[in-house]
Amino acid sequence: MGKKILWILTGGTFSCPPADRGLAPLGSETQARHMLEHCGITGEITAEVIMNKDSSDICPADWKVLAERIDKAVGEYDGIIITHGTDTLGYTAAAMSAMLENPPVPVILTGSQLPFFAEGSDAPQNLTDAFAAVYSGIKAVAVTFCGRLFYGCDVYKADSAEFDGFRSRRGDLGCVKDGQVTLTGEITEGEYIYHRDICDKVTALKLTPAFDGAVIDFLVGRGIRGIVLECYGSGGIPEFVLPHIKAAAEQGVKFIAVSECVGGAVDLTRYEVGVNAAAAGVSGSGNRGAAEALAMLMTENF
């Protein structure tokens, strides 16, 4: 189709060969060529293995490596595909969305629930759909999985085994069927900005009735500068946690509240506990999930 594509392999189930002691990624450029041949995908495609990781081991240092490679590639390639393990695919997609704002070429992430060459694997179709998404020319960071197309900033793994295992709070961006991409959502284009200098001292905490606010004190003592709080409902944050939040905020630590609920949104003005949390230094996230909120903290884009 006349387009120059960079395919970045990072590992994950997608790149796992058969194993006796459990699956472990072992991607290579030779393996990538066999995958392309299996799918009948041809063209000017460069396959690069920049890491071979179970996605459970992916961390912000890896996001920096990945984003840097993509930034260098956007002026050289017409599109970029990233194959990635499913467990943290949503986190990496959100990080790329935040670090690579308004990319001038498609940046498409995908993975699979089964290894590529396993019988009945979903990987070949997901890879084929990723190439279709790139060839469509959508200028965005997006995820394709099981024929669905998602906004990269807001996708999460909803099922650990089903092929149709991903969802988005915003709804689907579109779909891929028989090599054709149909968009049902909107993509806003703007100036491309590469956020190279991110704060990787961020984390997330789930609030429960047994939560000990001293955990916040400990994390701040360990250098954490941003915390996502997974709270109740539309922004319920226990009063007994607020002194710890306020003390940390006074030291410059930033807090974003997300809801433990998949539906609805955080609204810190709805209840007194939310109003008090906002006064202590917590920002609301609207309908964003934890992955997007973490990415916002890293780039301080909130």
Short mmCIF file of C-alpha atoms in Angstrom, two decimals:
data_model
loop_
_atom_site.label_atom_id
_atom_site.label_comp_id
_atom_site.label_asym_id
_atom_site.label_seq_id
_atom_site.Cartn_x
_atom_site.Cartn_y
_atom_site.Cartn_z
CA MET A 1 0.00 0.00 0.00
CA GLY A 2 3.04 2.22 -0.31
CA LYS A 3 3.44 3.03 3.37
CA LYS A 4 6.56 2.62 5.50
CA ILE A 5 5.67 0.94 8.80
CA LEU A 6 7.68 0.42 11.99
CA TRP A 7 6.61 -2.58 14.07
CA ILE A 8 7.95 -2.48 17.63
CA LEU A 9 7.84 -5.74 19.57
CA THR A 10 7.99 -5.57 23.37
CA GLY A 11 7.20 -9.18 24.32
CA GLY A 12 4.04 -10.34 26.05
CA THR A 13 1.93 -13.41 25.32
CA PHE A 14 1.94 -12.37 21.66
CA SER A 15 5.66 -13.29 21.35
CA CYS A 16 5.66 -16.40 23.55
CA PRO A 17 6.77 -19.74 22.10
CA PRO A 18 5.53 -23.03 23.63
CA ALA A 19 7.07 -23.64 27.07
CA ASP A 20 7.09 -26.29 29.80
CA ARG A 21 7.40 -23.92 32.77
CA GLY A 22 4.82 -21.34 31.76
CA LEU A 23 4.80 -18.82 28.94
CA ALA A 24 7.69 -16.37 28.59
CA PRO A 25 8.20 -13.93 25.69
CA LEU A 26 11.02 -14.66 23.26
CA GLY A 27 10.49 -12.34 20.33
CA SER A 28 12.98 -11.88 17.51
CA GLU A 29 13.07 -10.27 14.09
CA THR A 30 13.09 -13.75 12.56
CA GLN A 31 9.95 -14.60 14.52
CA ALA A 32 8.39 -11.33 13.34
CA ARG A 33 9.06 -12.20 9.68
CA HIS A 34 7.35 -15.57 10.17
CA MET A 35 4.35 -13.79 11.71
CA LEU A 36 4.05 -11.42 8.77
CA GLU A 37 4.28 -14.33 6.34
CA HIS A 38 1.62 -16.22 8.30
CA CYS A 39 -0.75 -13.26 8.00
CA GLY A 40 0.13 -12.53 4.38
CA ILE A 41 1.22 -9.01 5.30
CA THR A 42 3.71 -7.48 2.88
CA GLY A 43 5.21 -4.06 2.32
CA GLU A 44 7.97 -1.85 3.62
CA ILE A 45 7.91 -3.05 7.24
CA THR A 46 10.70 -2.75 9.78
CA ALA A 47 10.38 -5.04 12.80
CA GLU A 48 12.35 -4.08 15.90
CA VAL A 49 12.48 -5.99 19.19
CA ILE A 50 13.24 -3.32 21.79
CA MET A 51 12.46 -5.54 24.78
CA ASN A 52 11.21 -9.04 25.58
CA LYS A 53 9.11 -8.64 28.71
CA ASP A 54 6.12 -10.16 30.34
CA SER A 55 4.02 -7.02 30.55
CA SER A 56 3.72 -7.46 34.31
CA ASP A 57 7.34 -6.26 34.40
CA ILE A 58 6.75 -3.12 32.31
CA CYS A 59 7.63 0.08 34.21
CA PRO A 60 7.95 3.82 33.51
CA ALA A 61 11.59 3.38 32.44
CA ASP A 62 10.31 1.17 29.61
CA TRP A 63 7.74 3.79 28.66
CA LYS A 64 10.55 6.32 28.27
CA VAL A 65 12.45 3.96 25.97
CA LEU A 66 9.33 3.25 23.92
CA ALA A 67 8.24 6.88 23.63
CA GLU A 68 11.73 7.98 22.62
CA ARG A 69 11.85 5.37 19.85
CA ILE A 70 8.43 6.40 18.59
CA ASP A 71 9.34 10.10 18.63
CA LYS A 72 12.38 9.37 16.48
CA ALA A 73 10.24 7.30 14.12
CA VAL A 74 7.36 9.69 13.48
CA GLY A 75 9.34 11.65 10.90
CA GLU A 76 10.66 8.55 9.18
CA TYR A 77 7.67 6.19 9.12
CA ASP A 78 4.05 6.52 8.04
CA GLY A 79 2.77 4.50 10.97
CA ILE A 80 3.88 2.59 14.04
CA ILE A 81 2.59 -0.67 15.51
CA ILE A 82 3.44 -1.87 19.01
CA THR A 83 2.78 -5.44 20.12
CA HIS A 84 2.56 -5.70 23.89
CA GLY A 85 1.45 -7.99 26.68
CA THR A 86 -2.19 -7.58 27.66
CA ASP A 87 -1.82 -7.21 31.44
CA THR A 88 -0.41 -3.67 31.26
CA LEU A 89 -1.39 -2.82 27.69
CA GLY A 90 -3.83 -0.20 28.96
CA TYR A 91 -1.18 1.46 31.12
CA THR A 92 1.33 1.63 28.27
CA ALA A 93 -1.32 2.94 25.85
CA ALA A 94 -2.28 5.67 28.33
CA ALA A 95 1.37 6.57 28.89
CA MET A 96 2.02 6.82 25.14
CA SER A 97 -1.13 8.93 24.72
CA ALA A 98 0.14 11.37 27.35
CA MET A 99 3.81 11.40 26.31
CA LEU A 100 3.14 11.57 22.55
CA GLU A 101 0.40 14.17 22.35
CA ASN A 102 -1.28 14.50 18.93
CA PRO A 103 1.05 12.14 17.01
CA PRO A 104 1.32 13.02 13.29
CA VAL A 105 1.07 9.34 12.30
CA PRO A 106 -0.94 6.35 13.58
CA VAL A 107 0.47 4.72 16.72
CA ILE A 108 -1.42 1.45 17.16
CA LEU A 109 -1.00 -0.98 20.07
CA THR A 110 -2.23 -4.55 20.14
CA GLY A 111 -1.52 -7.90 21.76
CA SER A 112 -3.20 -11.25 22.20
CA GLN A 113 -4.67 -13.61 24.77
CA LEU A 114 -2.86 -16.59 23.21
CA PRO A 115 0.66 -16.90 21.72
CA PHE A 116 0.78 -16.10 18.03
CA PHE A 117 1.44 -19.64 16.80
CA ALA A 118 -0.88 -21.40 19.28
CA GLU A 119 -3.83 -23.21 17.77
CA GLY A 120 -6.81 -20.88 17.44
CA SER A 121 -4.81 -17.84 18.55
CA ASP A 122 -6.29 -14.37 18.32
CA ALA A 123 -2.87 -12.86 17.61
CA PRO A 124 -2.84 -13.13 13.78
CA GLN A 125 -6.15 -11.29 13.45
CA ASN A 126 -5.14 -8.63 15.97
CA LEU A 127 -1.88 -8.01 14.11
CA THR A 128 -3.71 -7.85 10.77
CA ASP A 129 -6.20 -5.37 12.26
CA ALA A 130 -3.35 -3.25 13.64
CA PHE A 131 -1.89 -2.94 10.15
CA ALA A 132 -5.34 -2.03 8.80
CA ALA A 133 -5.59 0.71 11.45
CA VAL A 134 -2.19 2.07 10.44
CA TYR A 135 -3.04 2.00 6.74
CA SER A 136 -6.26 3.90 7.50
CA GLY A 137 -4.12 6.86 8.52
CA ILE A 138 -5.79 7.76 11.83
CA LYS A 139 -3.50 10.20 13.63
CA ALA A 140 -3.81 8.99 17.19
CA VAL A 141 -2.52 6.59 19.80
CA ALA A 142 -5.05 3.78 19.67
CA VAL A 143 -5.52 0.14 20.65
CA THR A 144 -7.05 -2.53 18.46
CA PHE A 145 -8.24 -5.83 19.92
CA CYS A 146 -10.77 -8.39 18.72
CA GLY A 147 -11.96 -6.15 15.92
CA ARG A 148 -12.53 -3.17 18.19
CA LEU A 149 -10.64 0.11 18.13
CA PHE A 150 -10.13 2.03 21.37
CA TYR A 151 -8.75 5.40 22.41
CA GLY A 152 -5.25 4.74 23.72
CA CYS A 153 -5.74 6.95 26.76
CA ASP A 154 -8.69 4.96 28.04
CA VAL A 155 -8.63 1.19 27.60
CA TYR A 156 -8.55 -1.48 30.26
CA LYS A 157 -8.38 -5.26 30.42
CA ALA A 158 -11.82 -6.48 31.46
CA ASP A 159 -11.33 -10.24 31.03
CA SER A 160 -8.18 -12.28 31.56
CA ALA A 161 -9.01 -14.95 28.98
CA GLU A 162 -11.74 -13.97 26.49
CA PHE A 163 -10.54 -12.71 23.11
CA ASP A 164 -12.89 -9.73 23.39
CA GLY A 165 -11.20 -8.81 26.64
CA PHE A 166 -10.81 -5.02 26.49
CA ARG A 167 -13.17 -2.14 27.14
CA SER A 168 -13.13 1.65 27.34
CA ARG A 169 -15.01 4.04 29.60
CA ARG A 170 -15.37 6.45 26.71
CA GLY A 171 -16.81 3.84 24.36
CA ASP A 172 -15.15 2.45 21.26
CA LEU A 173 -13.26 4.66 18.84
CA GLY A 174 -14.35 2.38 16.02
CA CYS A 175 -13.99 -1.11 14.60
CA VAL A 176 -11.90 -3.08 12.13
CA LYS A 177 -13.64 -5.62 9.91
CA ASP A 178 -12.30 -7.35 6.80
CA GLY A 179 -9.39 -4.92 6.71
CA GLN A 180 -11.60 -1.84 6.78
CA VAL A 181 -11.62 0.69 9.63
CA THR A 182 -14.85 2.41 10.60
CA LEU A 183 -14.61 5.24 13.11
CA THR A 184 -17.51 5.90 15.46
CA GLY A 185 -15.64 8.29 17.74
CA GLU A 186 -13.85 11.57 17.10
CA ILE A 187 -10.12 12.25 16.90
CA THR A 188 -8.93 15.76 17.69
CA GLU A 189 -5.75 16.70 15.85
CA GLY A 190 -3.35 19.37 17.05
CA GLU A 191 0.29 20.25 17.42
CA TYR A 192 2.49 17.24 18.09
CA ILE A 193 4.18 17.46 21.50
CA TYR A 194 6.64 14.91 22.85
CA HIS A 195 6.66 15.03 26.65
CA ARG A 196 10.15 13.67 27.24
CA ASP A 197 10.64 14.79 30.83
CA ILE A 198 8.06 12.91 32.85
CA CYS A 199 7.79 12.31 36.58
CA ASP A 200 7.94 8.55 37.10
CA LYS A 201 7.56 8.78 40.88
CA VAL A 202 3.84 8.08 40.73
CA THR A 203 1.65 5.29 42.04
CA ALA A 204 -1.95 4.31 42.78
CA LEU A 205 -3.73 3.37 46.00
CA LYS A 206 -7.09 1.69 46.44
CA LEU A 207 -9.09 3.07 49.35
CA THR A 208 -10.88 0.54 51.57
CA PRO A 209 -12.50 0.78 55.01
CA ALA A 210 -9.31 -0.75 56.44
CA PHE A 211 -6.99 1.69 54.64
CA ASP A 212 -4.18 3.14 56.76
CA GLY A 213 -3.33 6.73 55.84
CA ALA A 214 0.20 6.16 57.08
CA VAL A 215 0.82 4.38 53.77
CA ILE A 216 0.69 7.82 52.13
CA ASP A 217 3.27 9.14 54.60
CA PHE A 218 5.53 6.19 53.79
CA LEU A 219 5.25 6.66 50.04
CA VAL A 220 6.00 10.37 50.29
CA GLY A 221 9.05 9.50 52.40
CA ARG A 222 10.16 7.20 49.58
CA GLY A 223 10.01 10.02 47.06
CA ILE A 224 6.57 9.51 45.49
CA ARG A 225 5.35 12.78 43.96
CA GLY A 226 1.97 11.79 42.58
CA ILE A 227 -0.75 9.42 43.82
CA VAL A 228 -3.91 8.20 42.13
CA LEU A 229 -6.58 7.45 44.73
CA GLU A 230 -9.14 4.84 43.72
CA CYS A 231 -12.06 6.05 45.79
CA TYR A 232 -15.69 5.09 46.33
CA GLY A 233 -18.51 6.06 43.98
CA SER A 234 -18.38 9.62 42.71
CA GLY A 235 -15.51 10.63 44.95
CA GLY A 236 -15.88 9.21 48.44
CA ILE A 237 -12.59 9.63 50.31
CA PRO A 238 -12.61 8.79 54.05
CA GLU A 239 -12.18 11.71 56.42
CA PHE A 240 -9.53 9.78 58.38
CA VAL A 241 -7.28 9.81 55.32
CA LEU A 242 -7.48 13.56 54.72
CA PRO A 243 -4.81 14.68 57.25
CA HIS A 244 -2.28 12.47 55.46
CA ILE A 245 -3.34 13.82 52.06
CA LYS A 246 -3.16 17.42 53.24
CA ALA A 247 0.30 16.94 54.76
CA ALA A 248 1.58 15.38 51.54
CA ALA A 249 -0.04 18.04 49.34
CA GLU A 250 1.70 20.73 51.38
CA GLN A 251 4.96 19.06 50.34
CA GLY A 252 4.00 19.31 46.69
CA VAL A 253 2.59 15.82 46.20
CA LYS A 254 -0.27 15.75 43.68
CA PHE A 255 -3.41 13.61 44.07
CA ILE A 256 -6.02 12.58 41.51
CA ALA A 257 -9.17 10.70 42.47
CA VAL A 258 -10.63 8.00 40.22
CA SER A 259 -13.68 5.89 40.96
CA GLU A 260 -13.67 2.18 41.69
CA CYS A 261 -16.82 2.10 39.54
CA VAL A 262 -16.49 1.53 35.79
CA GLY A 263 -19.57 3.64 35.04
CA GLY A 264 -20.21 7.20 36.12
CA ALA A 265 -17.59 9.78 37.04
CA VAL A 266 -15.82 11.43 39.95
CA ASP A 267 -17.47 14.64 41.11
CA LEU A 268 -15.86 16.05 44.24
CA THR A 269 -18.62 18.64 44.61
CA ARG A 270 -21.42 16.10 45.09
CA TYR A 271 -20.79 15.09 48.72
CA GLU A 272 -19.20 16.83 51.67
CA VAL A 273 -16.46 14.17 51.85
CA GLY A 274 -15.53 15.06 48.27
CA VAL A 275 -15.54 18.78 48.97
CA ASN A 276 -13.27 18.20 51.96
CA ALA A 277 -10.96 16.03 49.87
CA ALA A 278 -10.67 18.75 47.25
CA ALA A 279 -9.85 21.26 49.98
CA ALA A 280 -7.12 18.90 51.22
CA GLY A 281 -5.48 18.82 47.77
CA VAL A 282 -7.23 16.16 45.67
CA SER A 283 -8.17 16.77 42.03
CA GLY A 284 -11.10 15.00 40.40
CA SER A 285 -10.61 12.90 37.27
CA GLY A 286 -14.07 12.90 35.71
CA ASN A 287 -14.65 9.53 34.08
CA ARG A 288 -10.98 8.66 33.70
CA GLY A 289 -9.52 5.37 34.87
CA ALA A 290 -6.39 4.75 36.91
CA ALA A 291 -4.10 4.27 33.89
CA GLU A 292 -5.05 7.61 32.34
CA ALA A 293 -4.81 9.38 35.71
CA LEU A 294 -1.31 7.97 36.26
CA ALA A 295 -0.29 9.23 32.82
CA MET A 296 -1.73 12.64 33.64
CA LEU A 297 0.35 12.77 36.82
CA MET A 298 3.49 11.78 34.94
CA THR A 299 3.10 14.63 32.49
CA GLU A 300 1.34 16.95 34.98
CA ASN A 301 -1.34 17.42 32.32
CA PHE A 302 -4.46 17.91 34.46
#
